[in-house]
């Protein structure tokens, strides 16, 4: 009933335009900020002051769930998404936002998105199943957690922030991150954890050098001290180099290394050669990655095998064929 009342208030009586997209057994209605996906029954709406949709898409909630992700956010918002995720309402005015979830959990929060300063406050509570023989409270309790985040940004100089979390069951936790810029050189440091995170990352360093024709990245992350006897300290590293060979031709190599708490060691590498709309690559598992696009036709290989794709009607209609799957996408617009 609350949803219906808010929609009547927020959604205009007549939409200026509408479009239907038919994609892989899905029908997507897109009209005047409203989007509905059938048969998944996923509804979202983006209005000037009131929105409804996914709350955990590139927001403060994602940062709390994994503070060591590449994108750090100290704001809250509601967005369109094909994935259900955590859904709820957003009331917004200029840089201020307030969110509330009606998704079977207690979630309420507010944030401010400024030019140089962001702030977010969130209360989250979720009762999870406790079937594990040894219950890890920090990871799985997820109940009555209060989180406060503050972020700073000064373009091409410095960005950083901190998050303080509190739970009457688990006490306090903190997380901080910072990045410094000196011309093409960037240095990043992250440390700590949040009570809603499933990630044990304790400290991360990242070094990037980016300029025209050449880029270099190196990163390491050390896990927290082991909780149970017999566990190992986690360790991850990343090494990436991209070199411009001639005009639009460039070469890239990337290596990832992981050592987890169970003592498993994983190492993977990938080599890629790119020229305009052509990409040819090979990883250490000898799986090729190829993508070639010429106008309205594209062929390639990926994790799901070889595929071919054709674009028609200015890209509004496409056919994609890959092993054991045919994907049709057709968009019709009404004005």
Short mmCIF file of C-alpha atoms in Angstrom, two decimals:
data_model
loop_
_atom_site.label_atom_id
_atom_site.label_comp_id
_atom_site.label_asym_id
_atom_site.label_seq_id
_atom_site.Cartn_x
_atom_site.Cartn_y
_atom_site.Cartn_z
CA UNK A 1 0.00 0.00 0.00
CA UNK A 2 2.84 2.42 0.87
CA UNK A 3 4.50 1.64 -2.48
CA UNK A 4 1.29 2.35 -4.41
CA UNK A 5 0.70 5.69 -2.61
CA UNK A 6 4.27 6.89 -3.22
CA UNK A 7 4.08 5.90 -6.88
CA UNK A 8 0.85 7.85 -7.34
CA UNK A 9 2.56 10.92 -5.87
CA UNK A 10 5.89 10.54 -7.62
CA UNK A 11 5.13 9.23 -11.12
CA UNK A 12 3.63 11.73 -13.58
CA UNK A 13 0.31 10.83 -15.11
CA UNK A 14 1.64 10.94 -18.67
CA UNK A 15 5.08 9.75 -19.81
CA UNK A 16 6.85 11.75 -22.54
CA UNK A 17 8.22 8.57 -24.09
CA UNK A 18 8.36 4.82 -23.58
CA UNK A 19 10.42 1.88 -24.81
CA UNK A 20 10.19 -1.90 -24.69
CA UNK A 21 13.32 -4.05 -24.81
CA UNK A 22 13.08 -7.80 -25.48
CA UNK A 23 16.27 -9.53 -24.34
CA UNK A 24 16.98 -13.20 -23.61
CA UNK A 25 13.48 -14.17 -22.43
CA UNK A 26 13.08 -10.84 -20.66
CA UNK A 27 10.78 -7.90 -21.39
CA UNK A 28 11.97 -4.52 -20.09
CA UNK A 29 9.62 -1.51 -19.95
CA UNK A 30 11.41 1.83 -19.74
CA UNK A 31 9.27 4.96 -19.50
CA UNK A 32 9.61 8.31 -17.78
CA UNK A 33 12.08 7.10 -15.17
CA UNK A 34 10.13 3.89 -14.56
CA UNK A 35 11.66 0.53 -15.40
CA UNK A 36 10.01 -2.88 -15.05
CA UNK A 37 11.61 -6.25 -15.90
CA UNK A 38 9.33 -9.22 -16.64
CA UNK A 39 9.19 -12.11 -15.64
CA UNK A 40 11.80 -11.28 -12.94
CA UNK A 41 9.28 -8.84 -11.45
CA UNK A 42 11.97 -6.22 -10.80
CA UNK A 43 10.58 -2.70 -10.56
CA UNK A 44 12.48 0.58 -10.18
CA UNK A 45 11.71 4.26 -10.56
CA UNK A 46 13.95 7.34 -10.76
CA UNK A 47 12.20 10.62 -9.97
CA UNK A 48 13.33 14.12 -9.11
CA UNK A 49 12.72 13.77 -5.37
CA UNK A 50 11.57 10.17 -4.81
CA UNK A 51 13.12 7.01 -6.24
CA UNK A 52 12.74 3.29 -5.72
CA UNK A 53 15.24 0.65 -6.77
CA UNK A 54 18.46 -1.09 -5.81
CA UNK A 55 20.29 0.49 -2.85
CA UNK A 56 23.48 -1.60 -2.97
CA UNK A 57 24.83 -0.66 -6.40
CA UNK A 58 28.04 1.40 -6.12
CA UNK A 59 26.95 2.99 -2.82
CA UNK A 60 28.02 3.16 0.82
CA UNK A 61 26.37 -0.24 1.36
CA UNK A 62 28.74 -1.88 -1.16
CA UNK A 63 31.69 -0.30 0.59
CA UNK A 64 30.56 -1.71 3.93
CA UNK A 65 30.14 -5.18 2.40
CA UNK A 66 33.63 -5.05 0.84
CA UNK A 67 35.76 -2.02 1.74
CA UNK A 68 38.63 -3.36 -0.42
CA UNK A 69 36.68 -3.07 -3.66
CA UNK A 70 38.08 -0.73 -6.30
CA UNK A 71 35.26 1.81 -5.98
CA UNK A 72 34.80 3.42 -2.55
CA UNK A 73 31.59 5.36 -1.90
CA UNK A 74 30.40 7.43 1.07
CA UNK A 75 26.94 8.20 -0.33
CA UNK A 76 23.59 6.41 -0.53
CA UNK A 77 21.23 6.27 -3.50
CA UNK A 78 18.66 4.18 -5.36
CA UNK A 79 19.46 2.95 -8.89
CA UNK A 80 18.06 0.92 -11.79
CA UNK A 81 19.43 -2.62 -11.91
CA UNK A 82 18.72 -5.97 -13.58
CA UNK A 83 19.81 -7.63 -10.33
CA UNK A 84 17.38 -7.57 -7.41
CA UNK A 85 19.90 -6.83 -4.64
CA UNK A 86 18.80 -4.77 -1.60
CA UNK A 87 15.83 -2.68 -2.67
CA UNK A 88 14.15 0.33 -1.13
CA UNK A 89 13.20 4.00 -1.33
CA UNK A 90 15.30 7.13 -1.66
CA UNK A 91 14.15 10.66 -0.88
CA UNK A 92 16.59 13.21 -2.27
CA UNK A 93 17.05 16.95 -2.44
CA UNK A 94 20.13 18.41 -4.08
CA UNK A 95 23.07 16.62 -2.39
CA UNK A 96 21.04 15.15 0.48
CA UNK A 97 19.60 11.62 0.36
CA UNK A 98 17.67 9.46 2.80
CA UNK A 99 17.09 5.74 2.13
CA UNK A 100 14.97 3.01 3.65
CA UNK A 101 14.70 -0.65 2.72
CA UNK A 102 11.46 -2.62 2.55
CA UNK A 103 13.31 -5.79 1.61
CA UNK A 104 12.78 -7.94 4.69
CA UNK A 105 15.56 -6.30 6.72
CA UNK A 106 15.97 -3.17 8.83
CA UNK A 107 17.94 -0.59 6.87
CA UNK A 108 17.73 3.17 7.15
CA UNK A 109 20.34 5.79 6.34
CA UNK A 110 21.17 9.27 5.10
CA UNK A 111 24.04 10.82 3.16
CA UNK A 112 25.37 14.07 1.74
CA UNK A 113 27.18 14.28 -1.60
CA UNK A 114 29.29 17.44 -1.79
CA UNK A 115 32.00 18.77 -4.08
CA UNK A 116 34.86 17.98 -1.71
CA UNK A 117 33.10 16.23 1.19
CA UNK A 118 30.79 13.19 1.42
CA UNK A 119 29.08 11.87 4.55
CA UNK A 120 26.92 8.81 5.21
CA UNK A 121 25.23 7.26 8.25
CA UNK A 122 23.54 3.86 8.11
CA UNK A 123 21.76 1.48 10.47
CA UNK A 124 21.60 -2.13 9.27
CA UNK A 125 20.14 -5.24 10.89
CA UNK A 126 19.65 -8.68 9.41
CA UNK A 127 19.05 -11.97 11.18
CA UNK A 128 20.99 -14.69 9.34
CA UNK A 129 20.96 -18.46 9.62
CA UNK A 130 23.39 -19.88 12.19
CA UNK A 131 23.96 -23.42 10.89
CA UNK A 132 27.77 -23.38 11.01
CA UNK A 133 29.51 -25.67 13.49
CA UNK A 134 31.86 -22.79 14.39
CA UNK A 135 30.05 -19.46 14.12
CA UNK A 136 32.11 -16.47 13.01
CA UNK A 137 30.31 -13.56 14.66
CA UNK A 138 32.25 -10.81 12.91
CA UNK A 139 31.35 -12.14 9.49
CA UNK A 140 27.85 -13.53 9.89
CA UNK A 141 25.99 -11.86 12.73
CA UNK A 142 25.24 -8.71 10.74
CA UNK A 143 22.82 -7.38 13.36
CA UNK A 144 22.31 -3.88 14.76
CA UNK A 145 25.32 -2.33 13.03
CA UNK A 146 25.69 1.47 13.00
CA UNK A 147 28.12 2.82 10.38
CA UNK A 148 29.38 6.34 9.79
CA UNK A 149 31.47 7.27 6.75
CA UNK A 150 33.32 10.46 5.81
CA UNK A 151 35.10 11.05 2.49
CA UNK A 152 37.30 13.89 1.21
CA UNK A 153 38.36 14.67 -2.35
CA UNK A 154 40.63 17.33 -3.78
CA UNK A 155 40.94 16.84 -7.52
CA UNK A 156 44.35 15.63 -8.78
CA UNK A 157 45.84 15.96 -5.28
CA UNK A 158 44.28 13.73 -2.62
CA UNK A 159 41.24 11.62 -1.83
CA UNK A 160 40.49 9.58 1.25
CA UNK A 161 38.09 8.82 4.03
CA UNK A 162 37.24 6.77 7.08
CA UNK A 163 34.41 4.54 8.30
CA UNK A 164 33.54 3.88 11.93
CA UNK A 165 31.22 0.93 12.67
CA UNK A 166 29.62 -0.06 15.95
CA UNK A 167 27.53 -2.99 17.11
CA UNK A 168 26.41 -3.66 20.71
CA UNK A 169 27.25 -7.33 20.02
CA UNK A 170 30.70 -6.85 18.44
CA UNK A 171 31.96 -3.46 19.59
CA UNK A 172 33.80 -0.98 17.33
CA UNK A 173 35.57 -1.42 13.98
CA UNK A 174 37.31 1.09 11.72
CA UNK A 175 38.41 1.38 8.11
CA UNK A 176 40.44 4.08 6.33
CA UNK A 177 41.56 4.71 2.76
CA UNK A 178 43.65 7.36 1.02
CA UNK A 179 45.14 8.09 -2.40
CA UNK A 180 47.83 10.63 -3.18
CA UNK A 181 48.51 12.07 -6.65
CA UNK A 182 51.84 13.39 -7.98
CA UNK A 183 51.46 13.98 -11.70
CA UNK A 184 51.16 10.53 -13.33
CA UNK A 185 51.98 8.75 -10.02
CA UNK A 186 49.26 7.53 -7.62
CA UNK A 187 49.77 5.89 -4.23
CA UNK A 188 46.89 4.28 -2.35
CA UNK A 189 46.62 2.82 1.16
CA UNK A 190 43.67 1.01 2.78
CA UNK A 191 43.39 -0.55 6.20
CA UNK A 192 40.92 -1.90 8.74
CA UNK A 193 37.54 -3.54 8.32
CA UNK A 194 33.78 -3.05 8.77
CA UNK A 195 31.38 -5.21 10.75
CA UNK A 196 29.30 -5.94 7.62
CA UNK A 197 32.27 -7.11 5.56
CA UNK A 198 32.96 -10.71 4.58
CA UNK A 199 36.48 -9.64 3.66
CA UNK A 200 39.32 -10.15 6.16
CA UNK A 201 41.57 -7.65 4.40
CA UNK A 202 43.63 -5.72 6.93
CA UNK A 203 46.10 -3.63 4.93
CA UNK A 204 46.48 -2.85 1.21
CA UNK A 205 49.02 -0.84 -0.78
CA UNK A 206 48.54 0.20 -4.42
CA UNK A 207 50.93 2.01 -6.75
CA UNK A 208 49.87 3.28 -10.21
CA UNK A 209 51.77 5.16 -12.89
CA UNK A 210 49.58 6.39 -15.75
CA UNK A 211 50.53 8.47 -18.77
CA UNK A 212 49.89 8.42 -22.52
CA UNK A 213 51.29 5.25 -24.03
CA UNK A 214 52.28 3.59 -20.77
CA UNK A 215 50.70 2.51 -17.48
CA UNK A 216 51.92 0.39 -14.59
CA UNK A 217 50.10 -0.96 -11.51
CA UNK A 218 51.30 -2.93 -8.53
CA UNK A 219 49.29 -3.83 -5.45
CA UNK A 220 49.58 -6.05 -2.38
CA UNK A 221 47.07 -6.91 0.34
CA UNK A 222 47.76 -8.65 3.63
CA UNK A 223 44.94 -10.43 5.42
CA UNK A 224 44.02 -10.11 9.06
CA UNK A 225 45.48 -12.38 11.73
CA UNK A 226 43.91 -15.87 11.57
CA UNK A 227 40.92 -16.35 13.87
CA UNK A 228 41.05 -20.14 14.21
CA UNK A 229 44.03 -22.43 14.82
CA UNK A 230 45.38 -23.91 11.60
CA UNK A 231 44.42 -20.93 9.42
CA UNK A 232 46.89 -18.88 7.40
CA UNK A 233 47.20 -15.15 6.89
CA UNK A 234 45.75 -14.19 3.49
CA UNK A 235 47.94 -12.55 0.86
CA UNK A 236 47.15 -11.12 -2.60
CA UNK A 237 49.21 -9.29 -5.19
CA UNK A 238 48.57 -7.66 -8.55
CA UNK A 239 50.98 -6.70 -11.35
CA UNK A 240 49.76 -4.97 -14.51
CA UNK A 241 51.59 -3.24 -17.39
CA UNK A 242 50.10 -1.61 -20.48
CA UNK A 243 52.35 -0.29 -23.25
CA UNK A 244 51.38 1.67 -26.33
CA UNK A 245 53.37 0.21 -29.22
CA UNK A 246 52.26 2.37 -32.17
CA UNK A 247 49.31 4.77 -32.43
CA UNK A 248 46.23 2.62 -31.58
CA UNK A 249 48.25 -0.57 -31.03
CA UNK A 250 48.98 -1.53 -27.42
CA UNK A 251 50.07 -4.53 -25.35
CA UNK A 252 48.90 -5.45 -21.84
CA UNK A 253 49.93 -8.11 -19.33
CA UNK A 254 48.37 -8.79 -15.94
CA UNK A 255 49.32 -11.22 -13.16
CA UNK A 256 47.31 -12.05 -10.03
CA UNK A 257 48.47 -14.09 -7.06
CA UNK A 258 46.35 -15.30 -4.10
CA UNK A 259 47.13 -17.28 -0.97
CA UNK A 260 44.01 -17.88 1.15
CA UNK A 261 43.38 -18.96 4.74
CA UNK A 262 43.09 -22.62 3.75
CA UNK A 263 46.61 -22.51 2.30
CA UNK A 264 45.47 -22.68 -1.34
CA UNK A 265 47.72 -20.90 -3.82
CA UNK A 266 46.34 -19.43 -7.04
CA UNK A 267 48.34 -17.68 -9.74
CA UNK A 268 46.96 -16.45 -13.05
CA UNK A 269 48.24 -14.33 -15.90
CA UNK A 270 46.83 -12.78 -19.05
CA UNK A 271 48.39 -11.31 -22.19
CA UNK A 272 46.43 -9.04 -24.55
CA UNK A 273 47.14 -7.23 -27.80
CA UNK A 274 44.68 -4.48 -28.82
CA UNK A 275 44.26 -2.45 -31.99
CA UNK A 276 41.17 -0.22 -32.34
CA UNK A 277 38.17 -2.63 -32.27
CA UNK A 278 40.32 -5.77 -32.30
CA UNK A 279 41.48 -7.52 -29.12
CA UNK A 280 43.43 -10.79 -28.99
CA UNK A 281 44.46 -12.32 -25.68
CA UNK A 282 45.56 -15.52 -23.95
CA UNK A 283 45.67 -16.43 -20.25
CA UNK A 284 47.81 -18.95 -18.38
CA UNK A 285 45.01 -21.55 -18.55
CA UNK A 286 45.37 -21.31 -22.37
CA UNK A 287 41.84 -19.91 -22.81
CA UNK A 288 41.83 -17.44 -25.74
CA UNK A 289 40.03 -14.11 -25.51
CA UNK A 290 39.25 -12.55 -28.87
CA UNK A 291 36.95 -9.69 -29.83
CA UNK A 292 36.61 -8.25 -33.34
CA UNK A 293 34.00 -5.67 -34.28
CA UNK A 294 33.46 -4.22 -37.71
CA UNK A 295 30.52 -1.86 -37.96
CA UNK A 296 27.37 -3.79 -37.01
CA UNK A 297 29.05 -7.19 -36.69
CA UNK A 298 31.04 -8.60 -33.78
CA UNK A 299 32.66 -11.98 -33.16
CA UNK A 300 34.71 -13.21 -30.25
CA UNK A 301 35.45 -15.76 -27.56
CA UNK A 302 35.07 -15.58 -23.80
CA UNK A 303 34.37 -17.63 -20.70
CA UNK A 304 31.23 -19.07 -22.33
CA UNK A 305 32.92 -19.93 -25.61
CA UNK A 306 32.68 -18.53 -29.14
CA UNK A 307 29.93 -16.03 -29.98
CA UNK A 308 28.74 -13.89 -32.88
CA UNK A 309 26.62 -10.75 -32.60
CA UNK A 310 24.83 -8.62 -35.21
CA UNK A 311 23.47 -5.08 -34.61
CA UNK A 312 20.59 -3.75 -36.72
CA UNK A 313 18.32 -0.70 -36.73
CA UNK A 314 20.95 1.68 -35.29
CA UNK A 315 21.75 -0.80 -32.54
CA UNK A 316 18.16 -1.18 -31.32
CA UNK A 317 18.03 -4.77 -32.53
CA UNK A 318 20.75 -7.36 -31.99
CA UNK A 319 21.20 -11.11 -32.31
CA UNK A 320 23.85 -12.92 -30.30
CA UNK A 321 24.61 -16.59 -30.82
CA UNK A 322 26.91 -18.61 -28.59
CA UNK A 323 27.19 -22.23 -27.58
CA UNK A 324 23.79 -23.63 -26.57
CA UNK A 325 22.28 -20.14 -26.28
CA UNK A 326 20.59 -17.67 -28.63
CA UNK A 327 20.11 -14.13 -27.28
CA UNK A 328 17.70 -11.78 -29.05
CA UNK A 329 17.49 -8.13 -27.99
CA UNK A 330 14.94 -5.83 -29.58
CA UNK A 331 14.14 -2.28 -28.44
CA UNK A 332 10.99 -0.42 -29.56
CA UNK A 333 10.53 3.27 -28.71
CA UNK A 334 7.27 5.20 -28.61
CA UNK A 335 7.17 9.01 -28.55
#
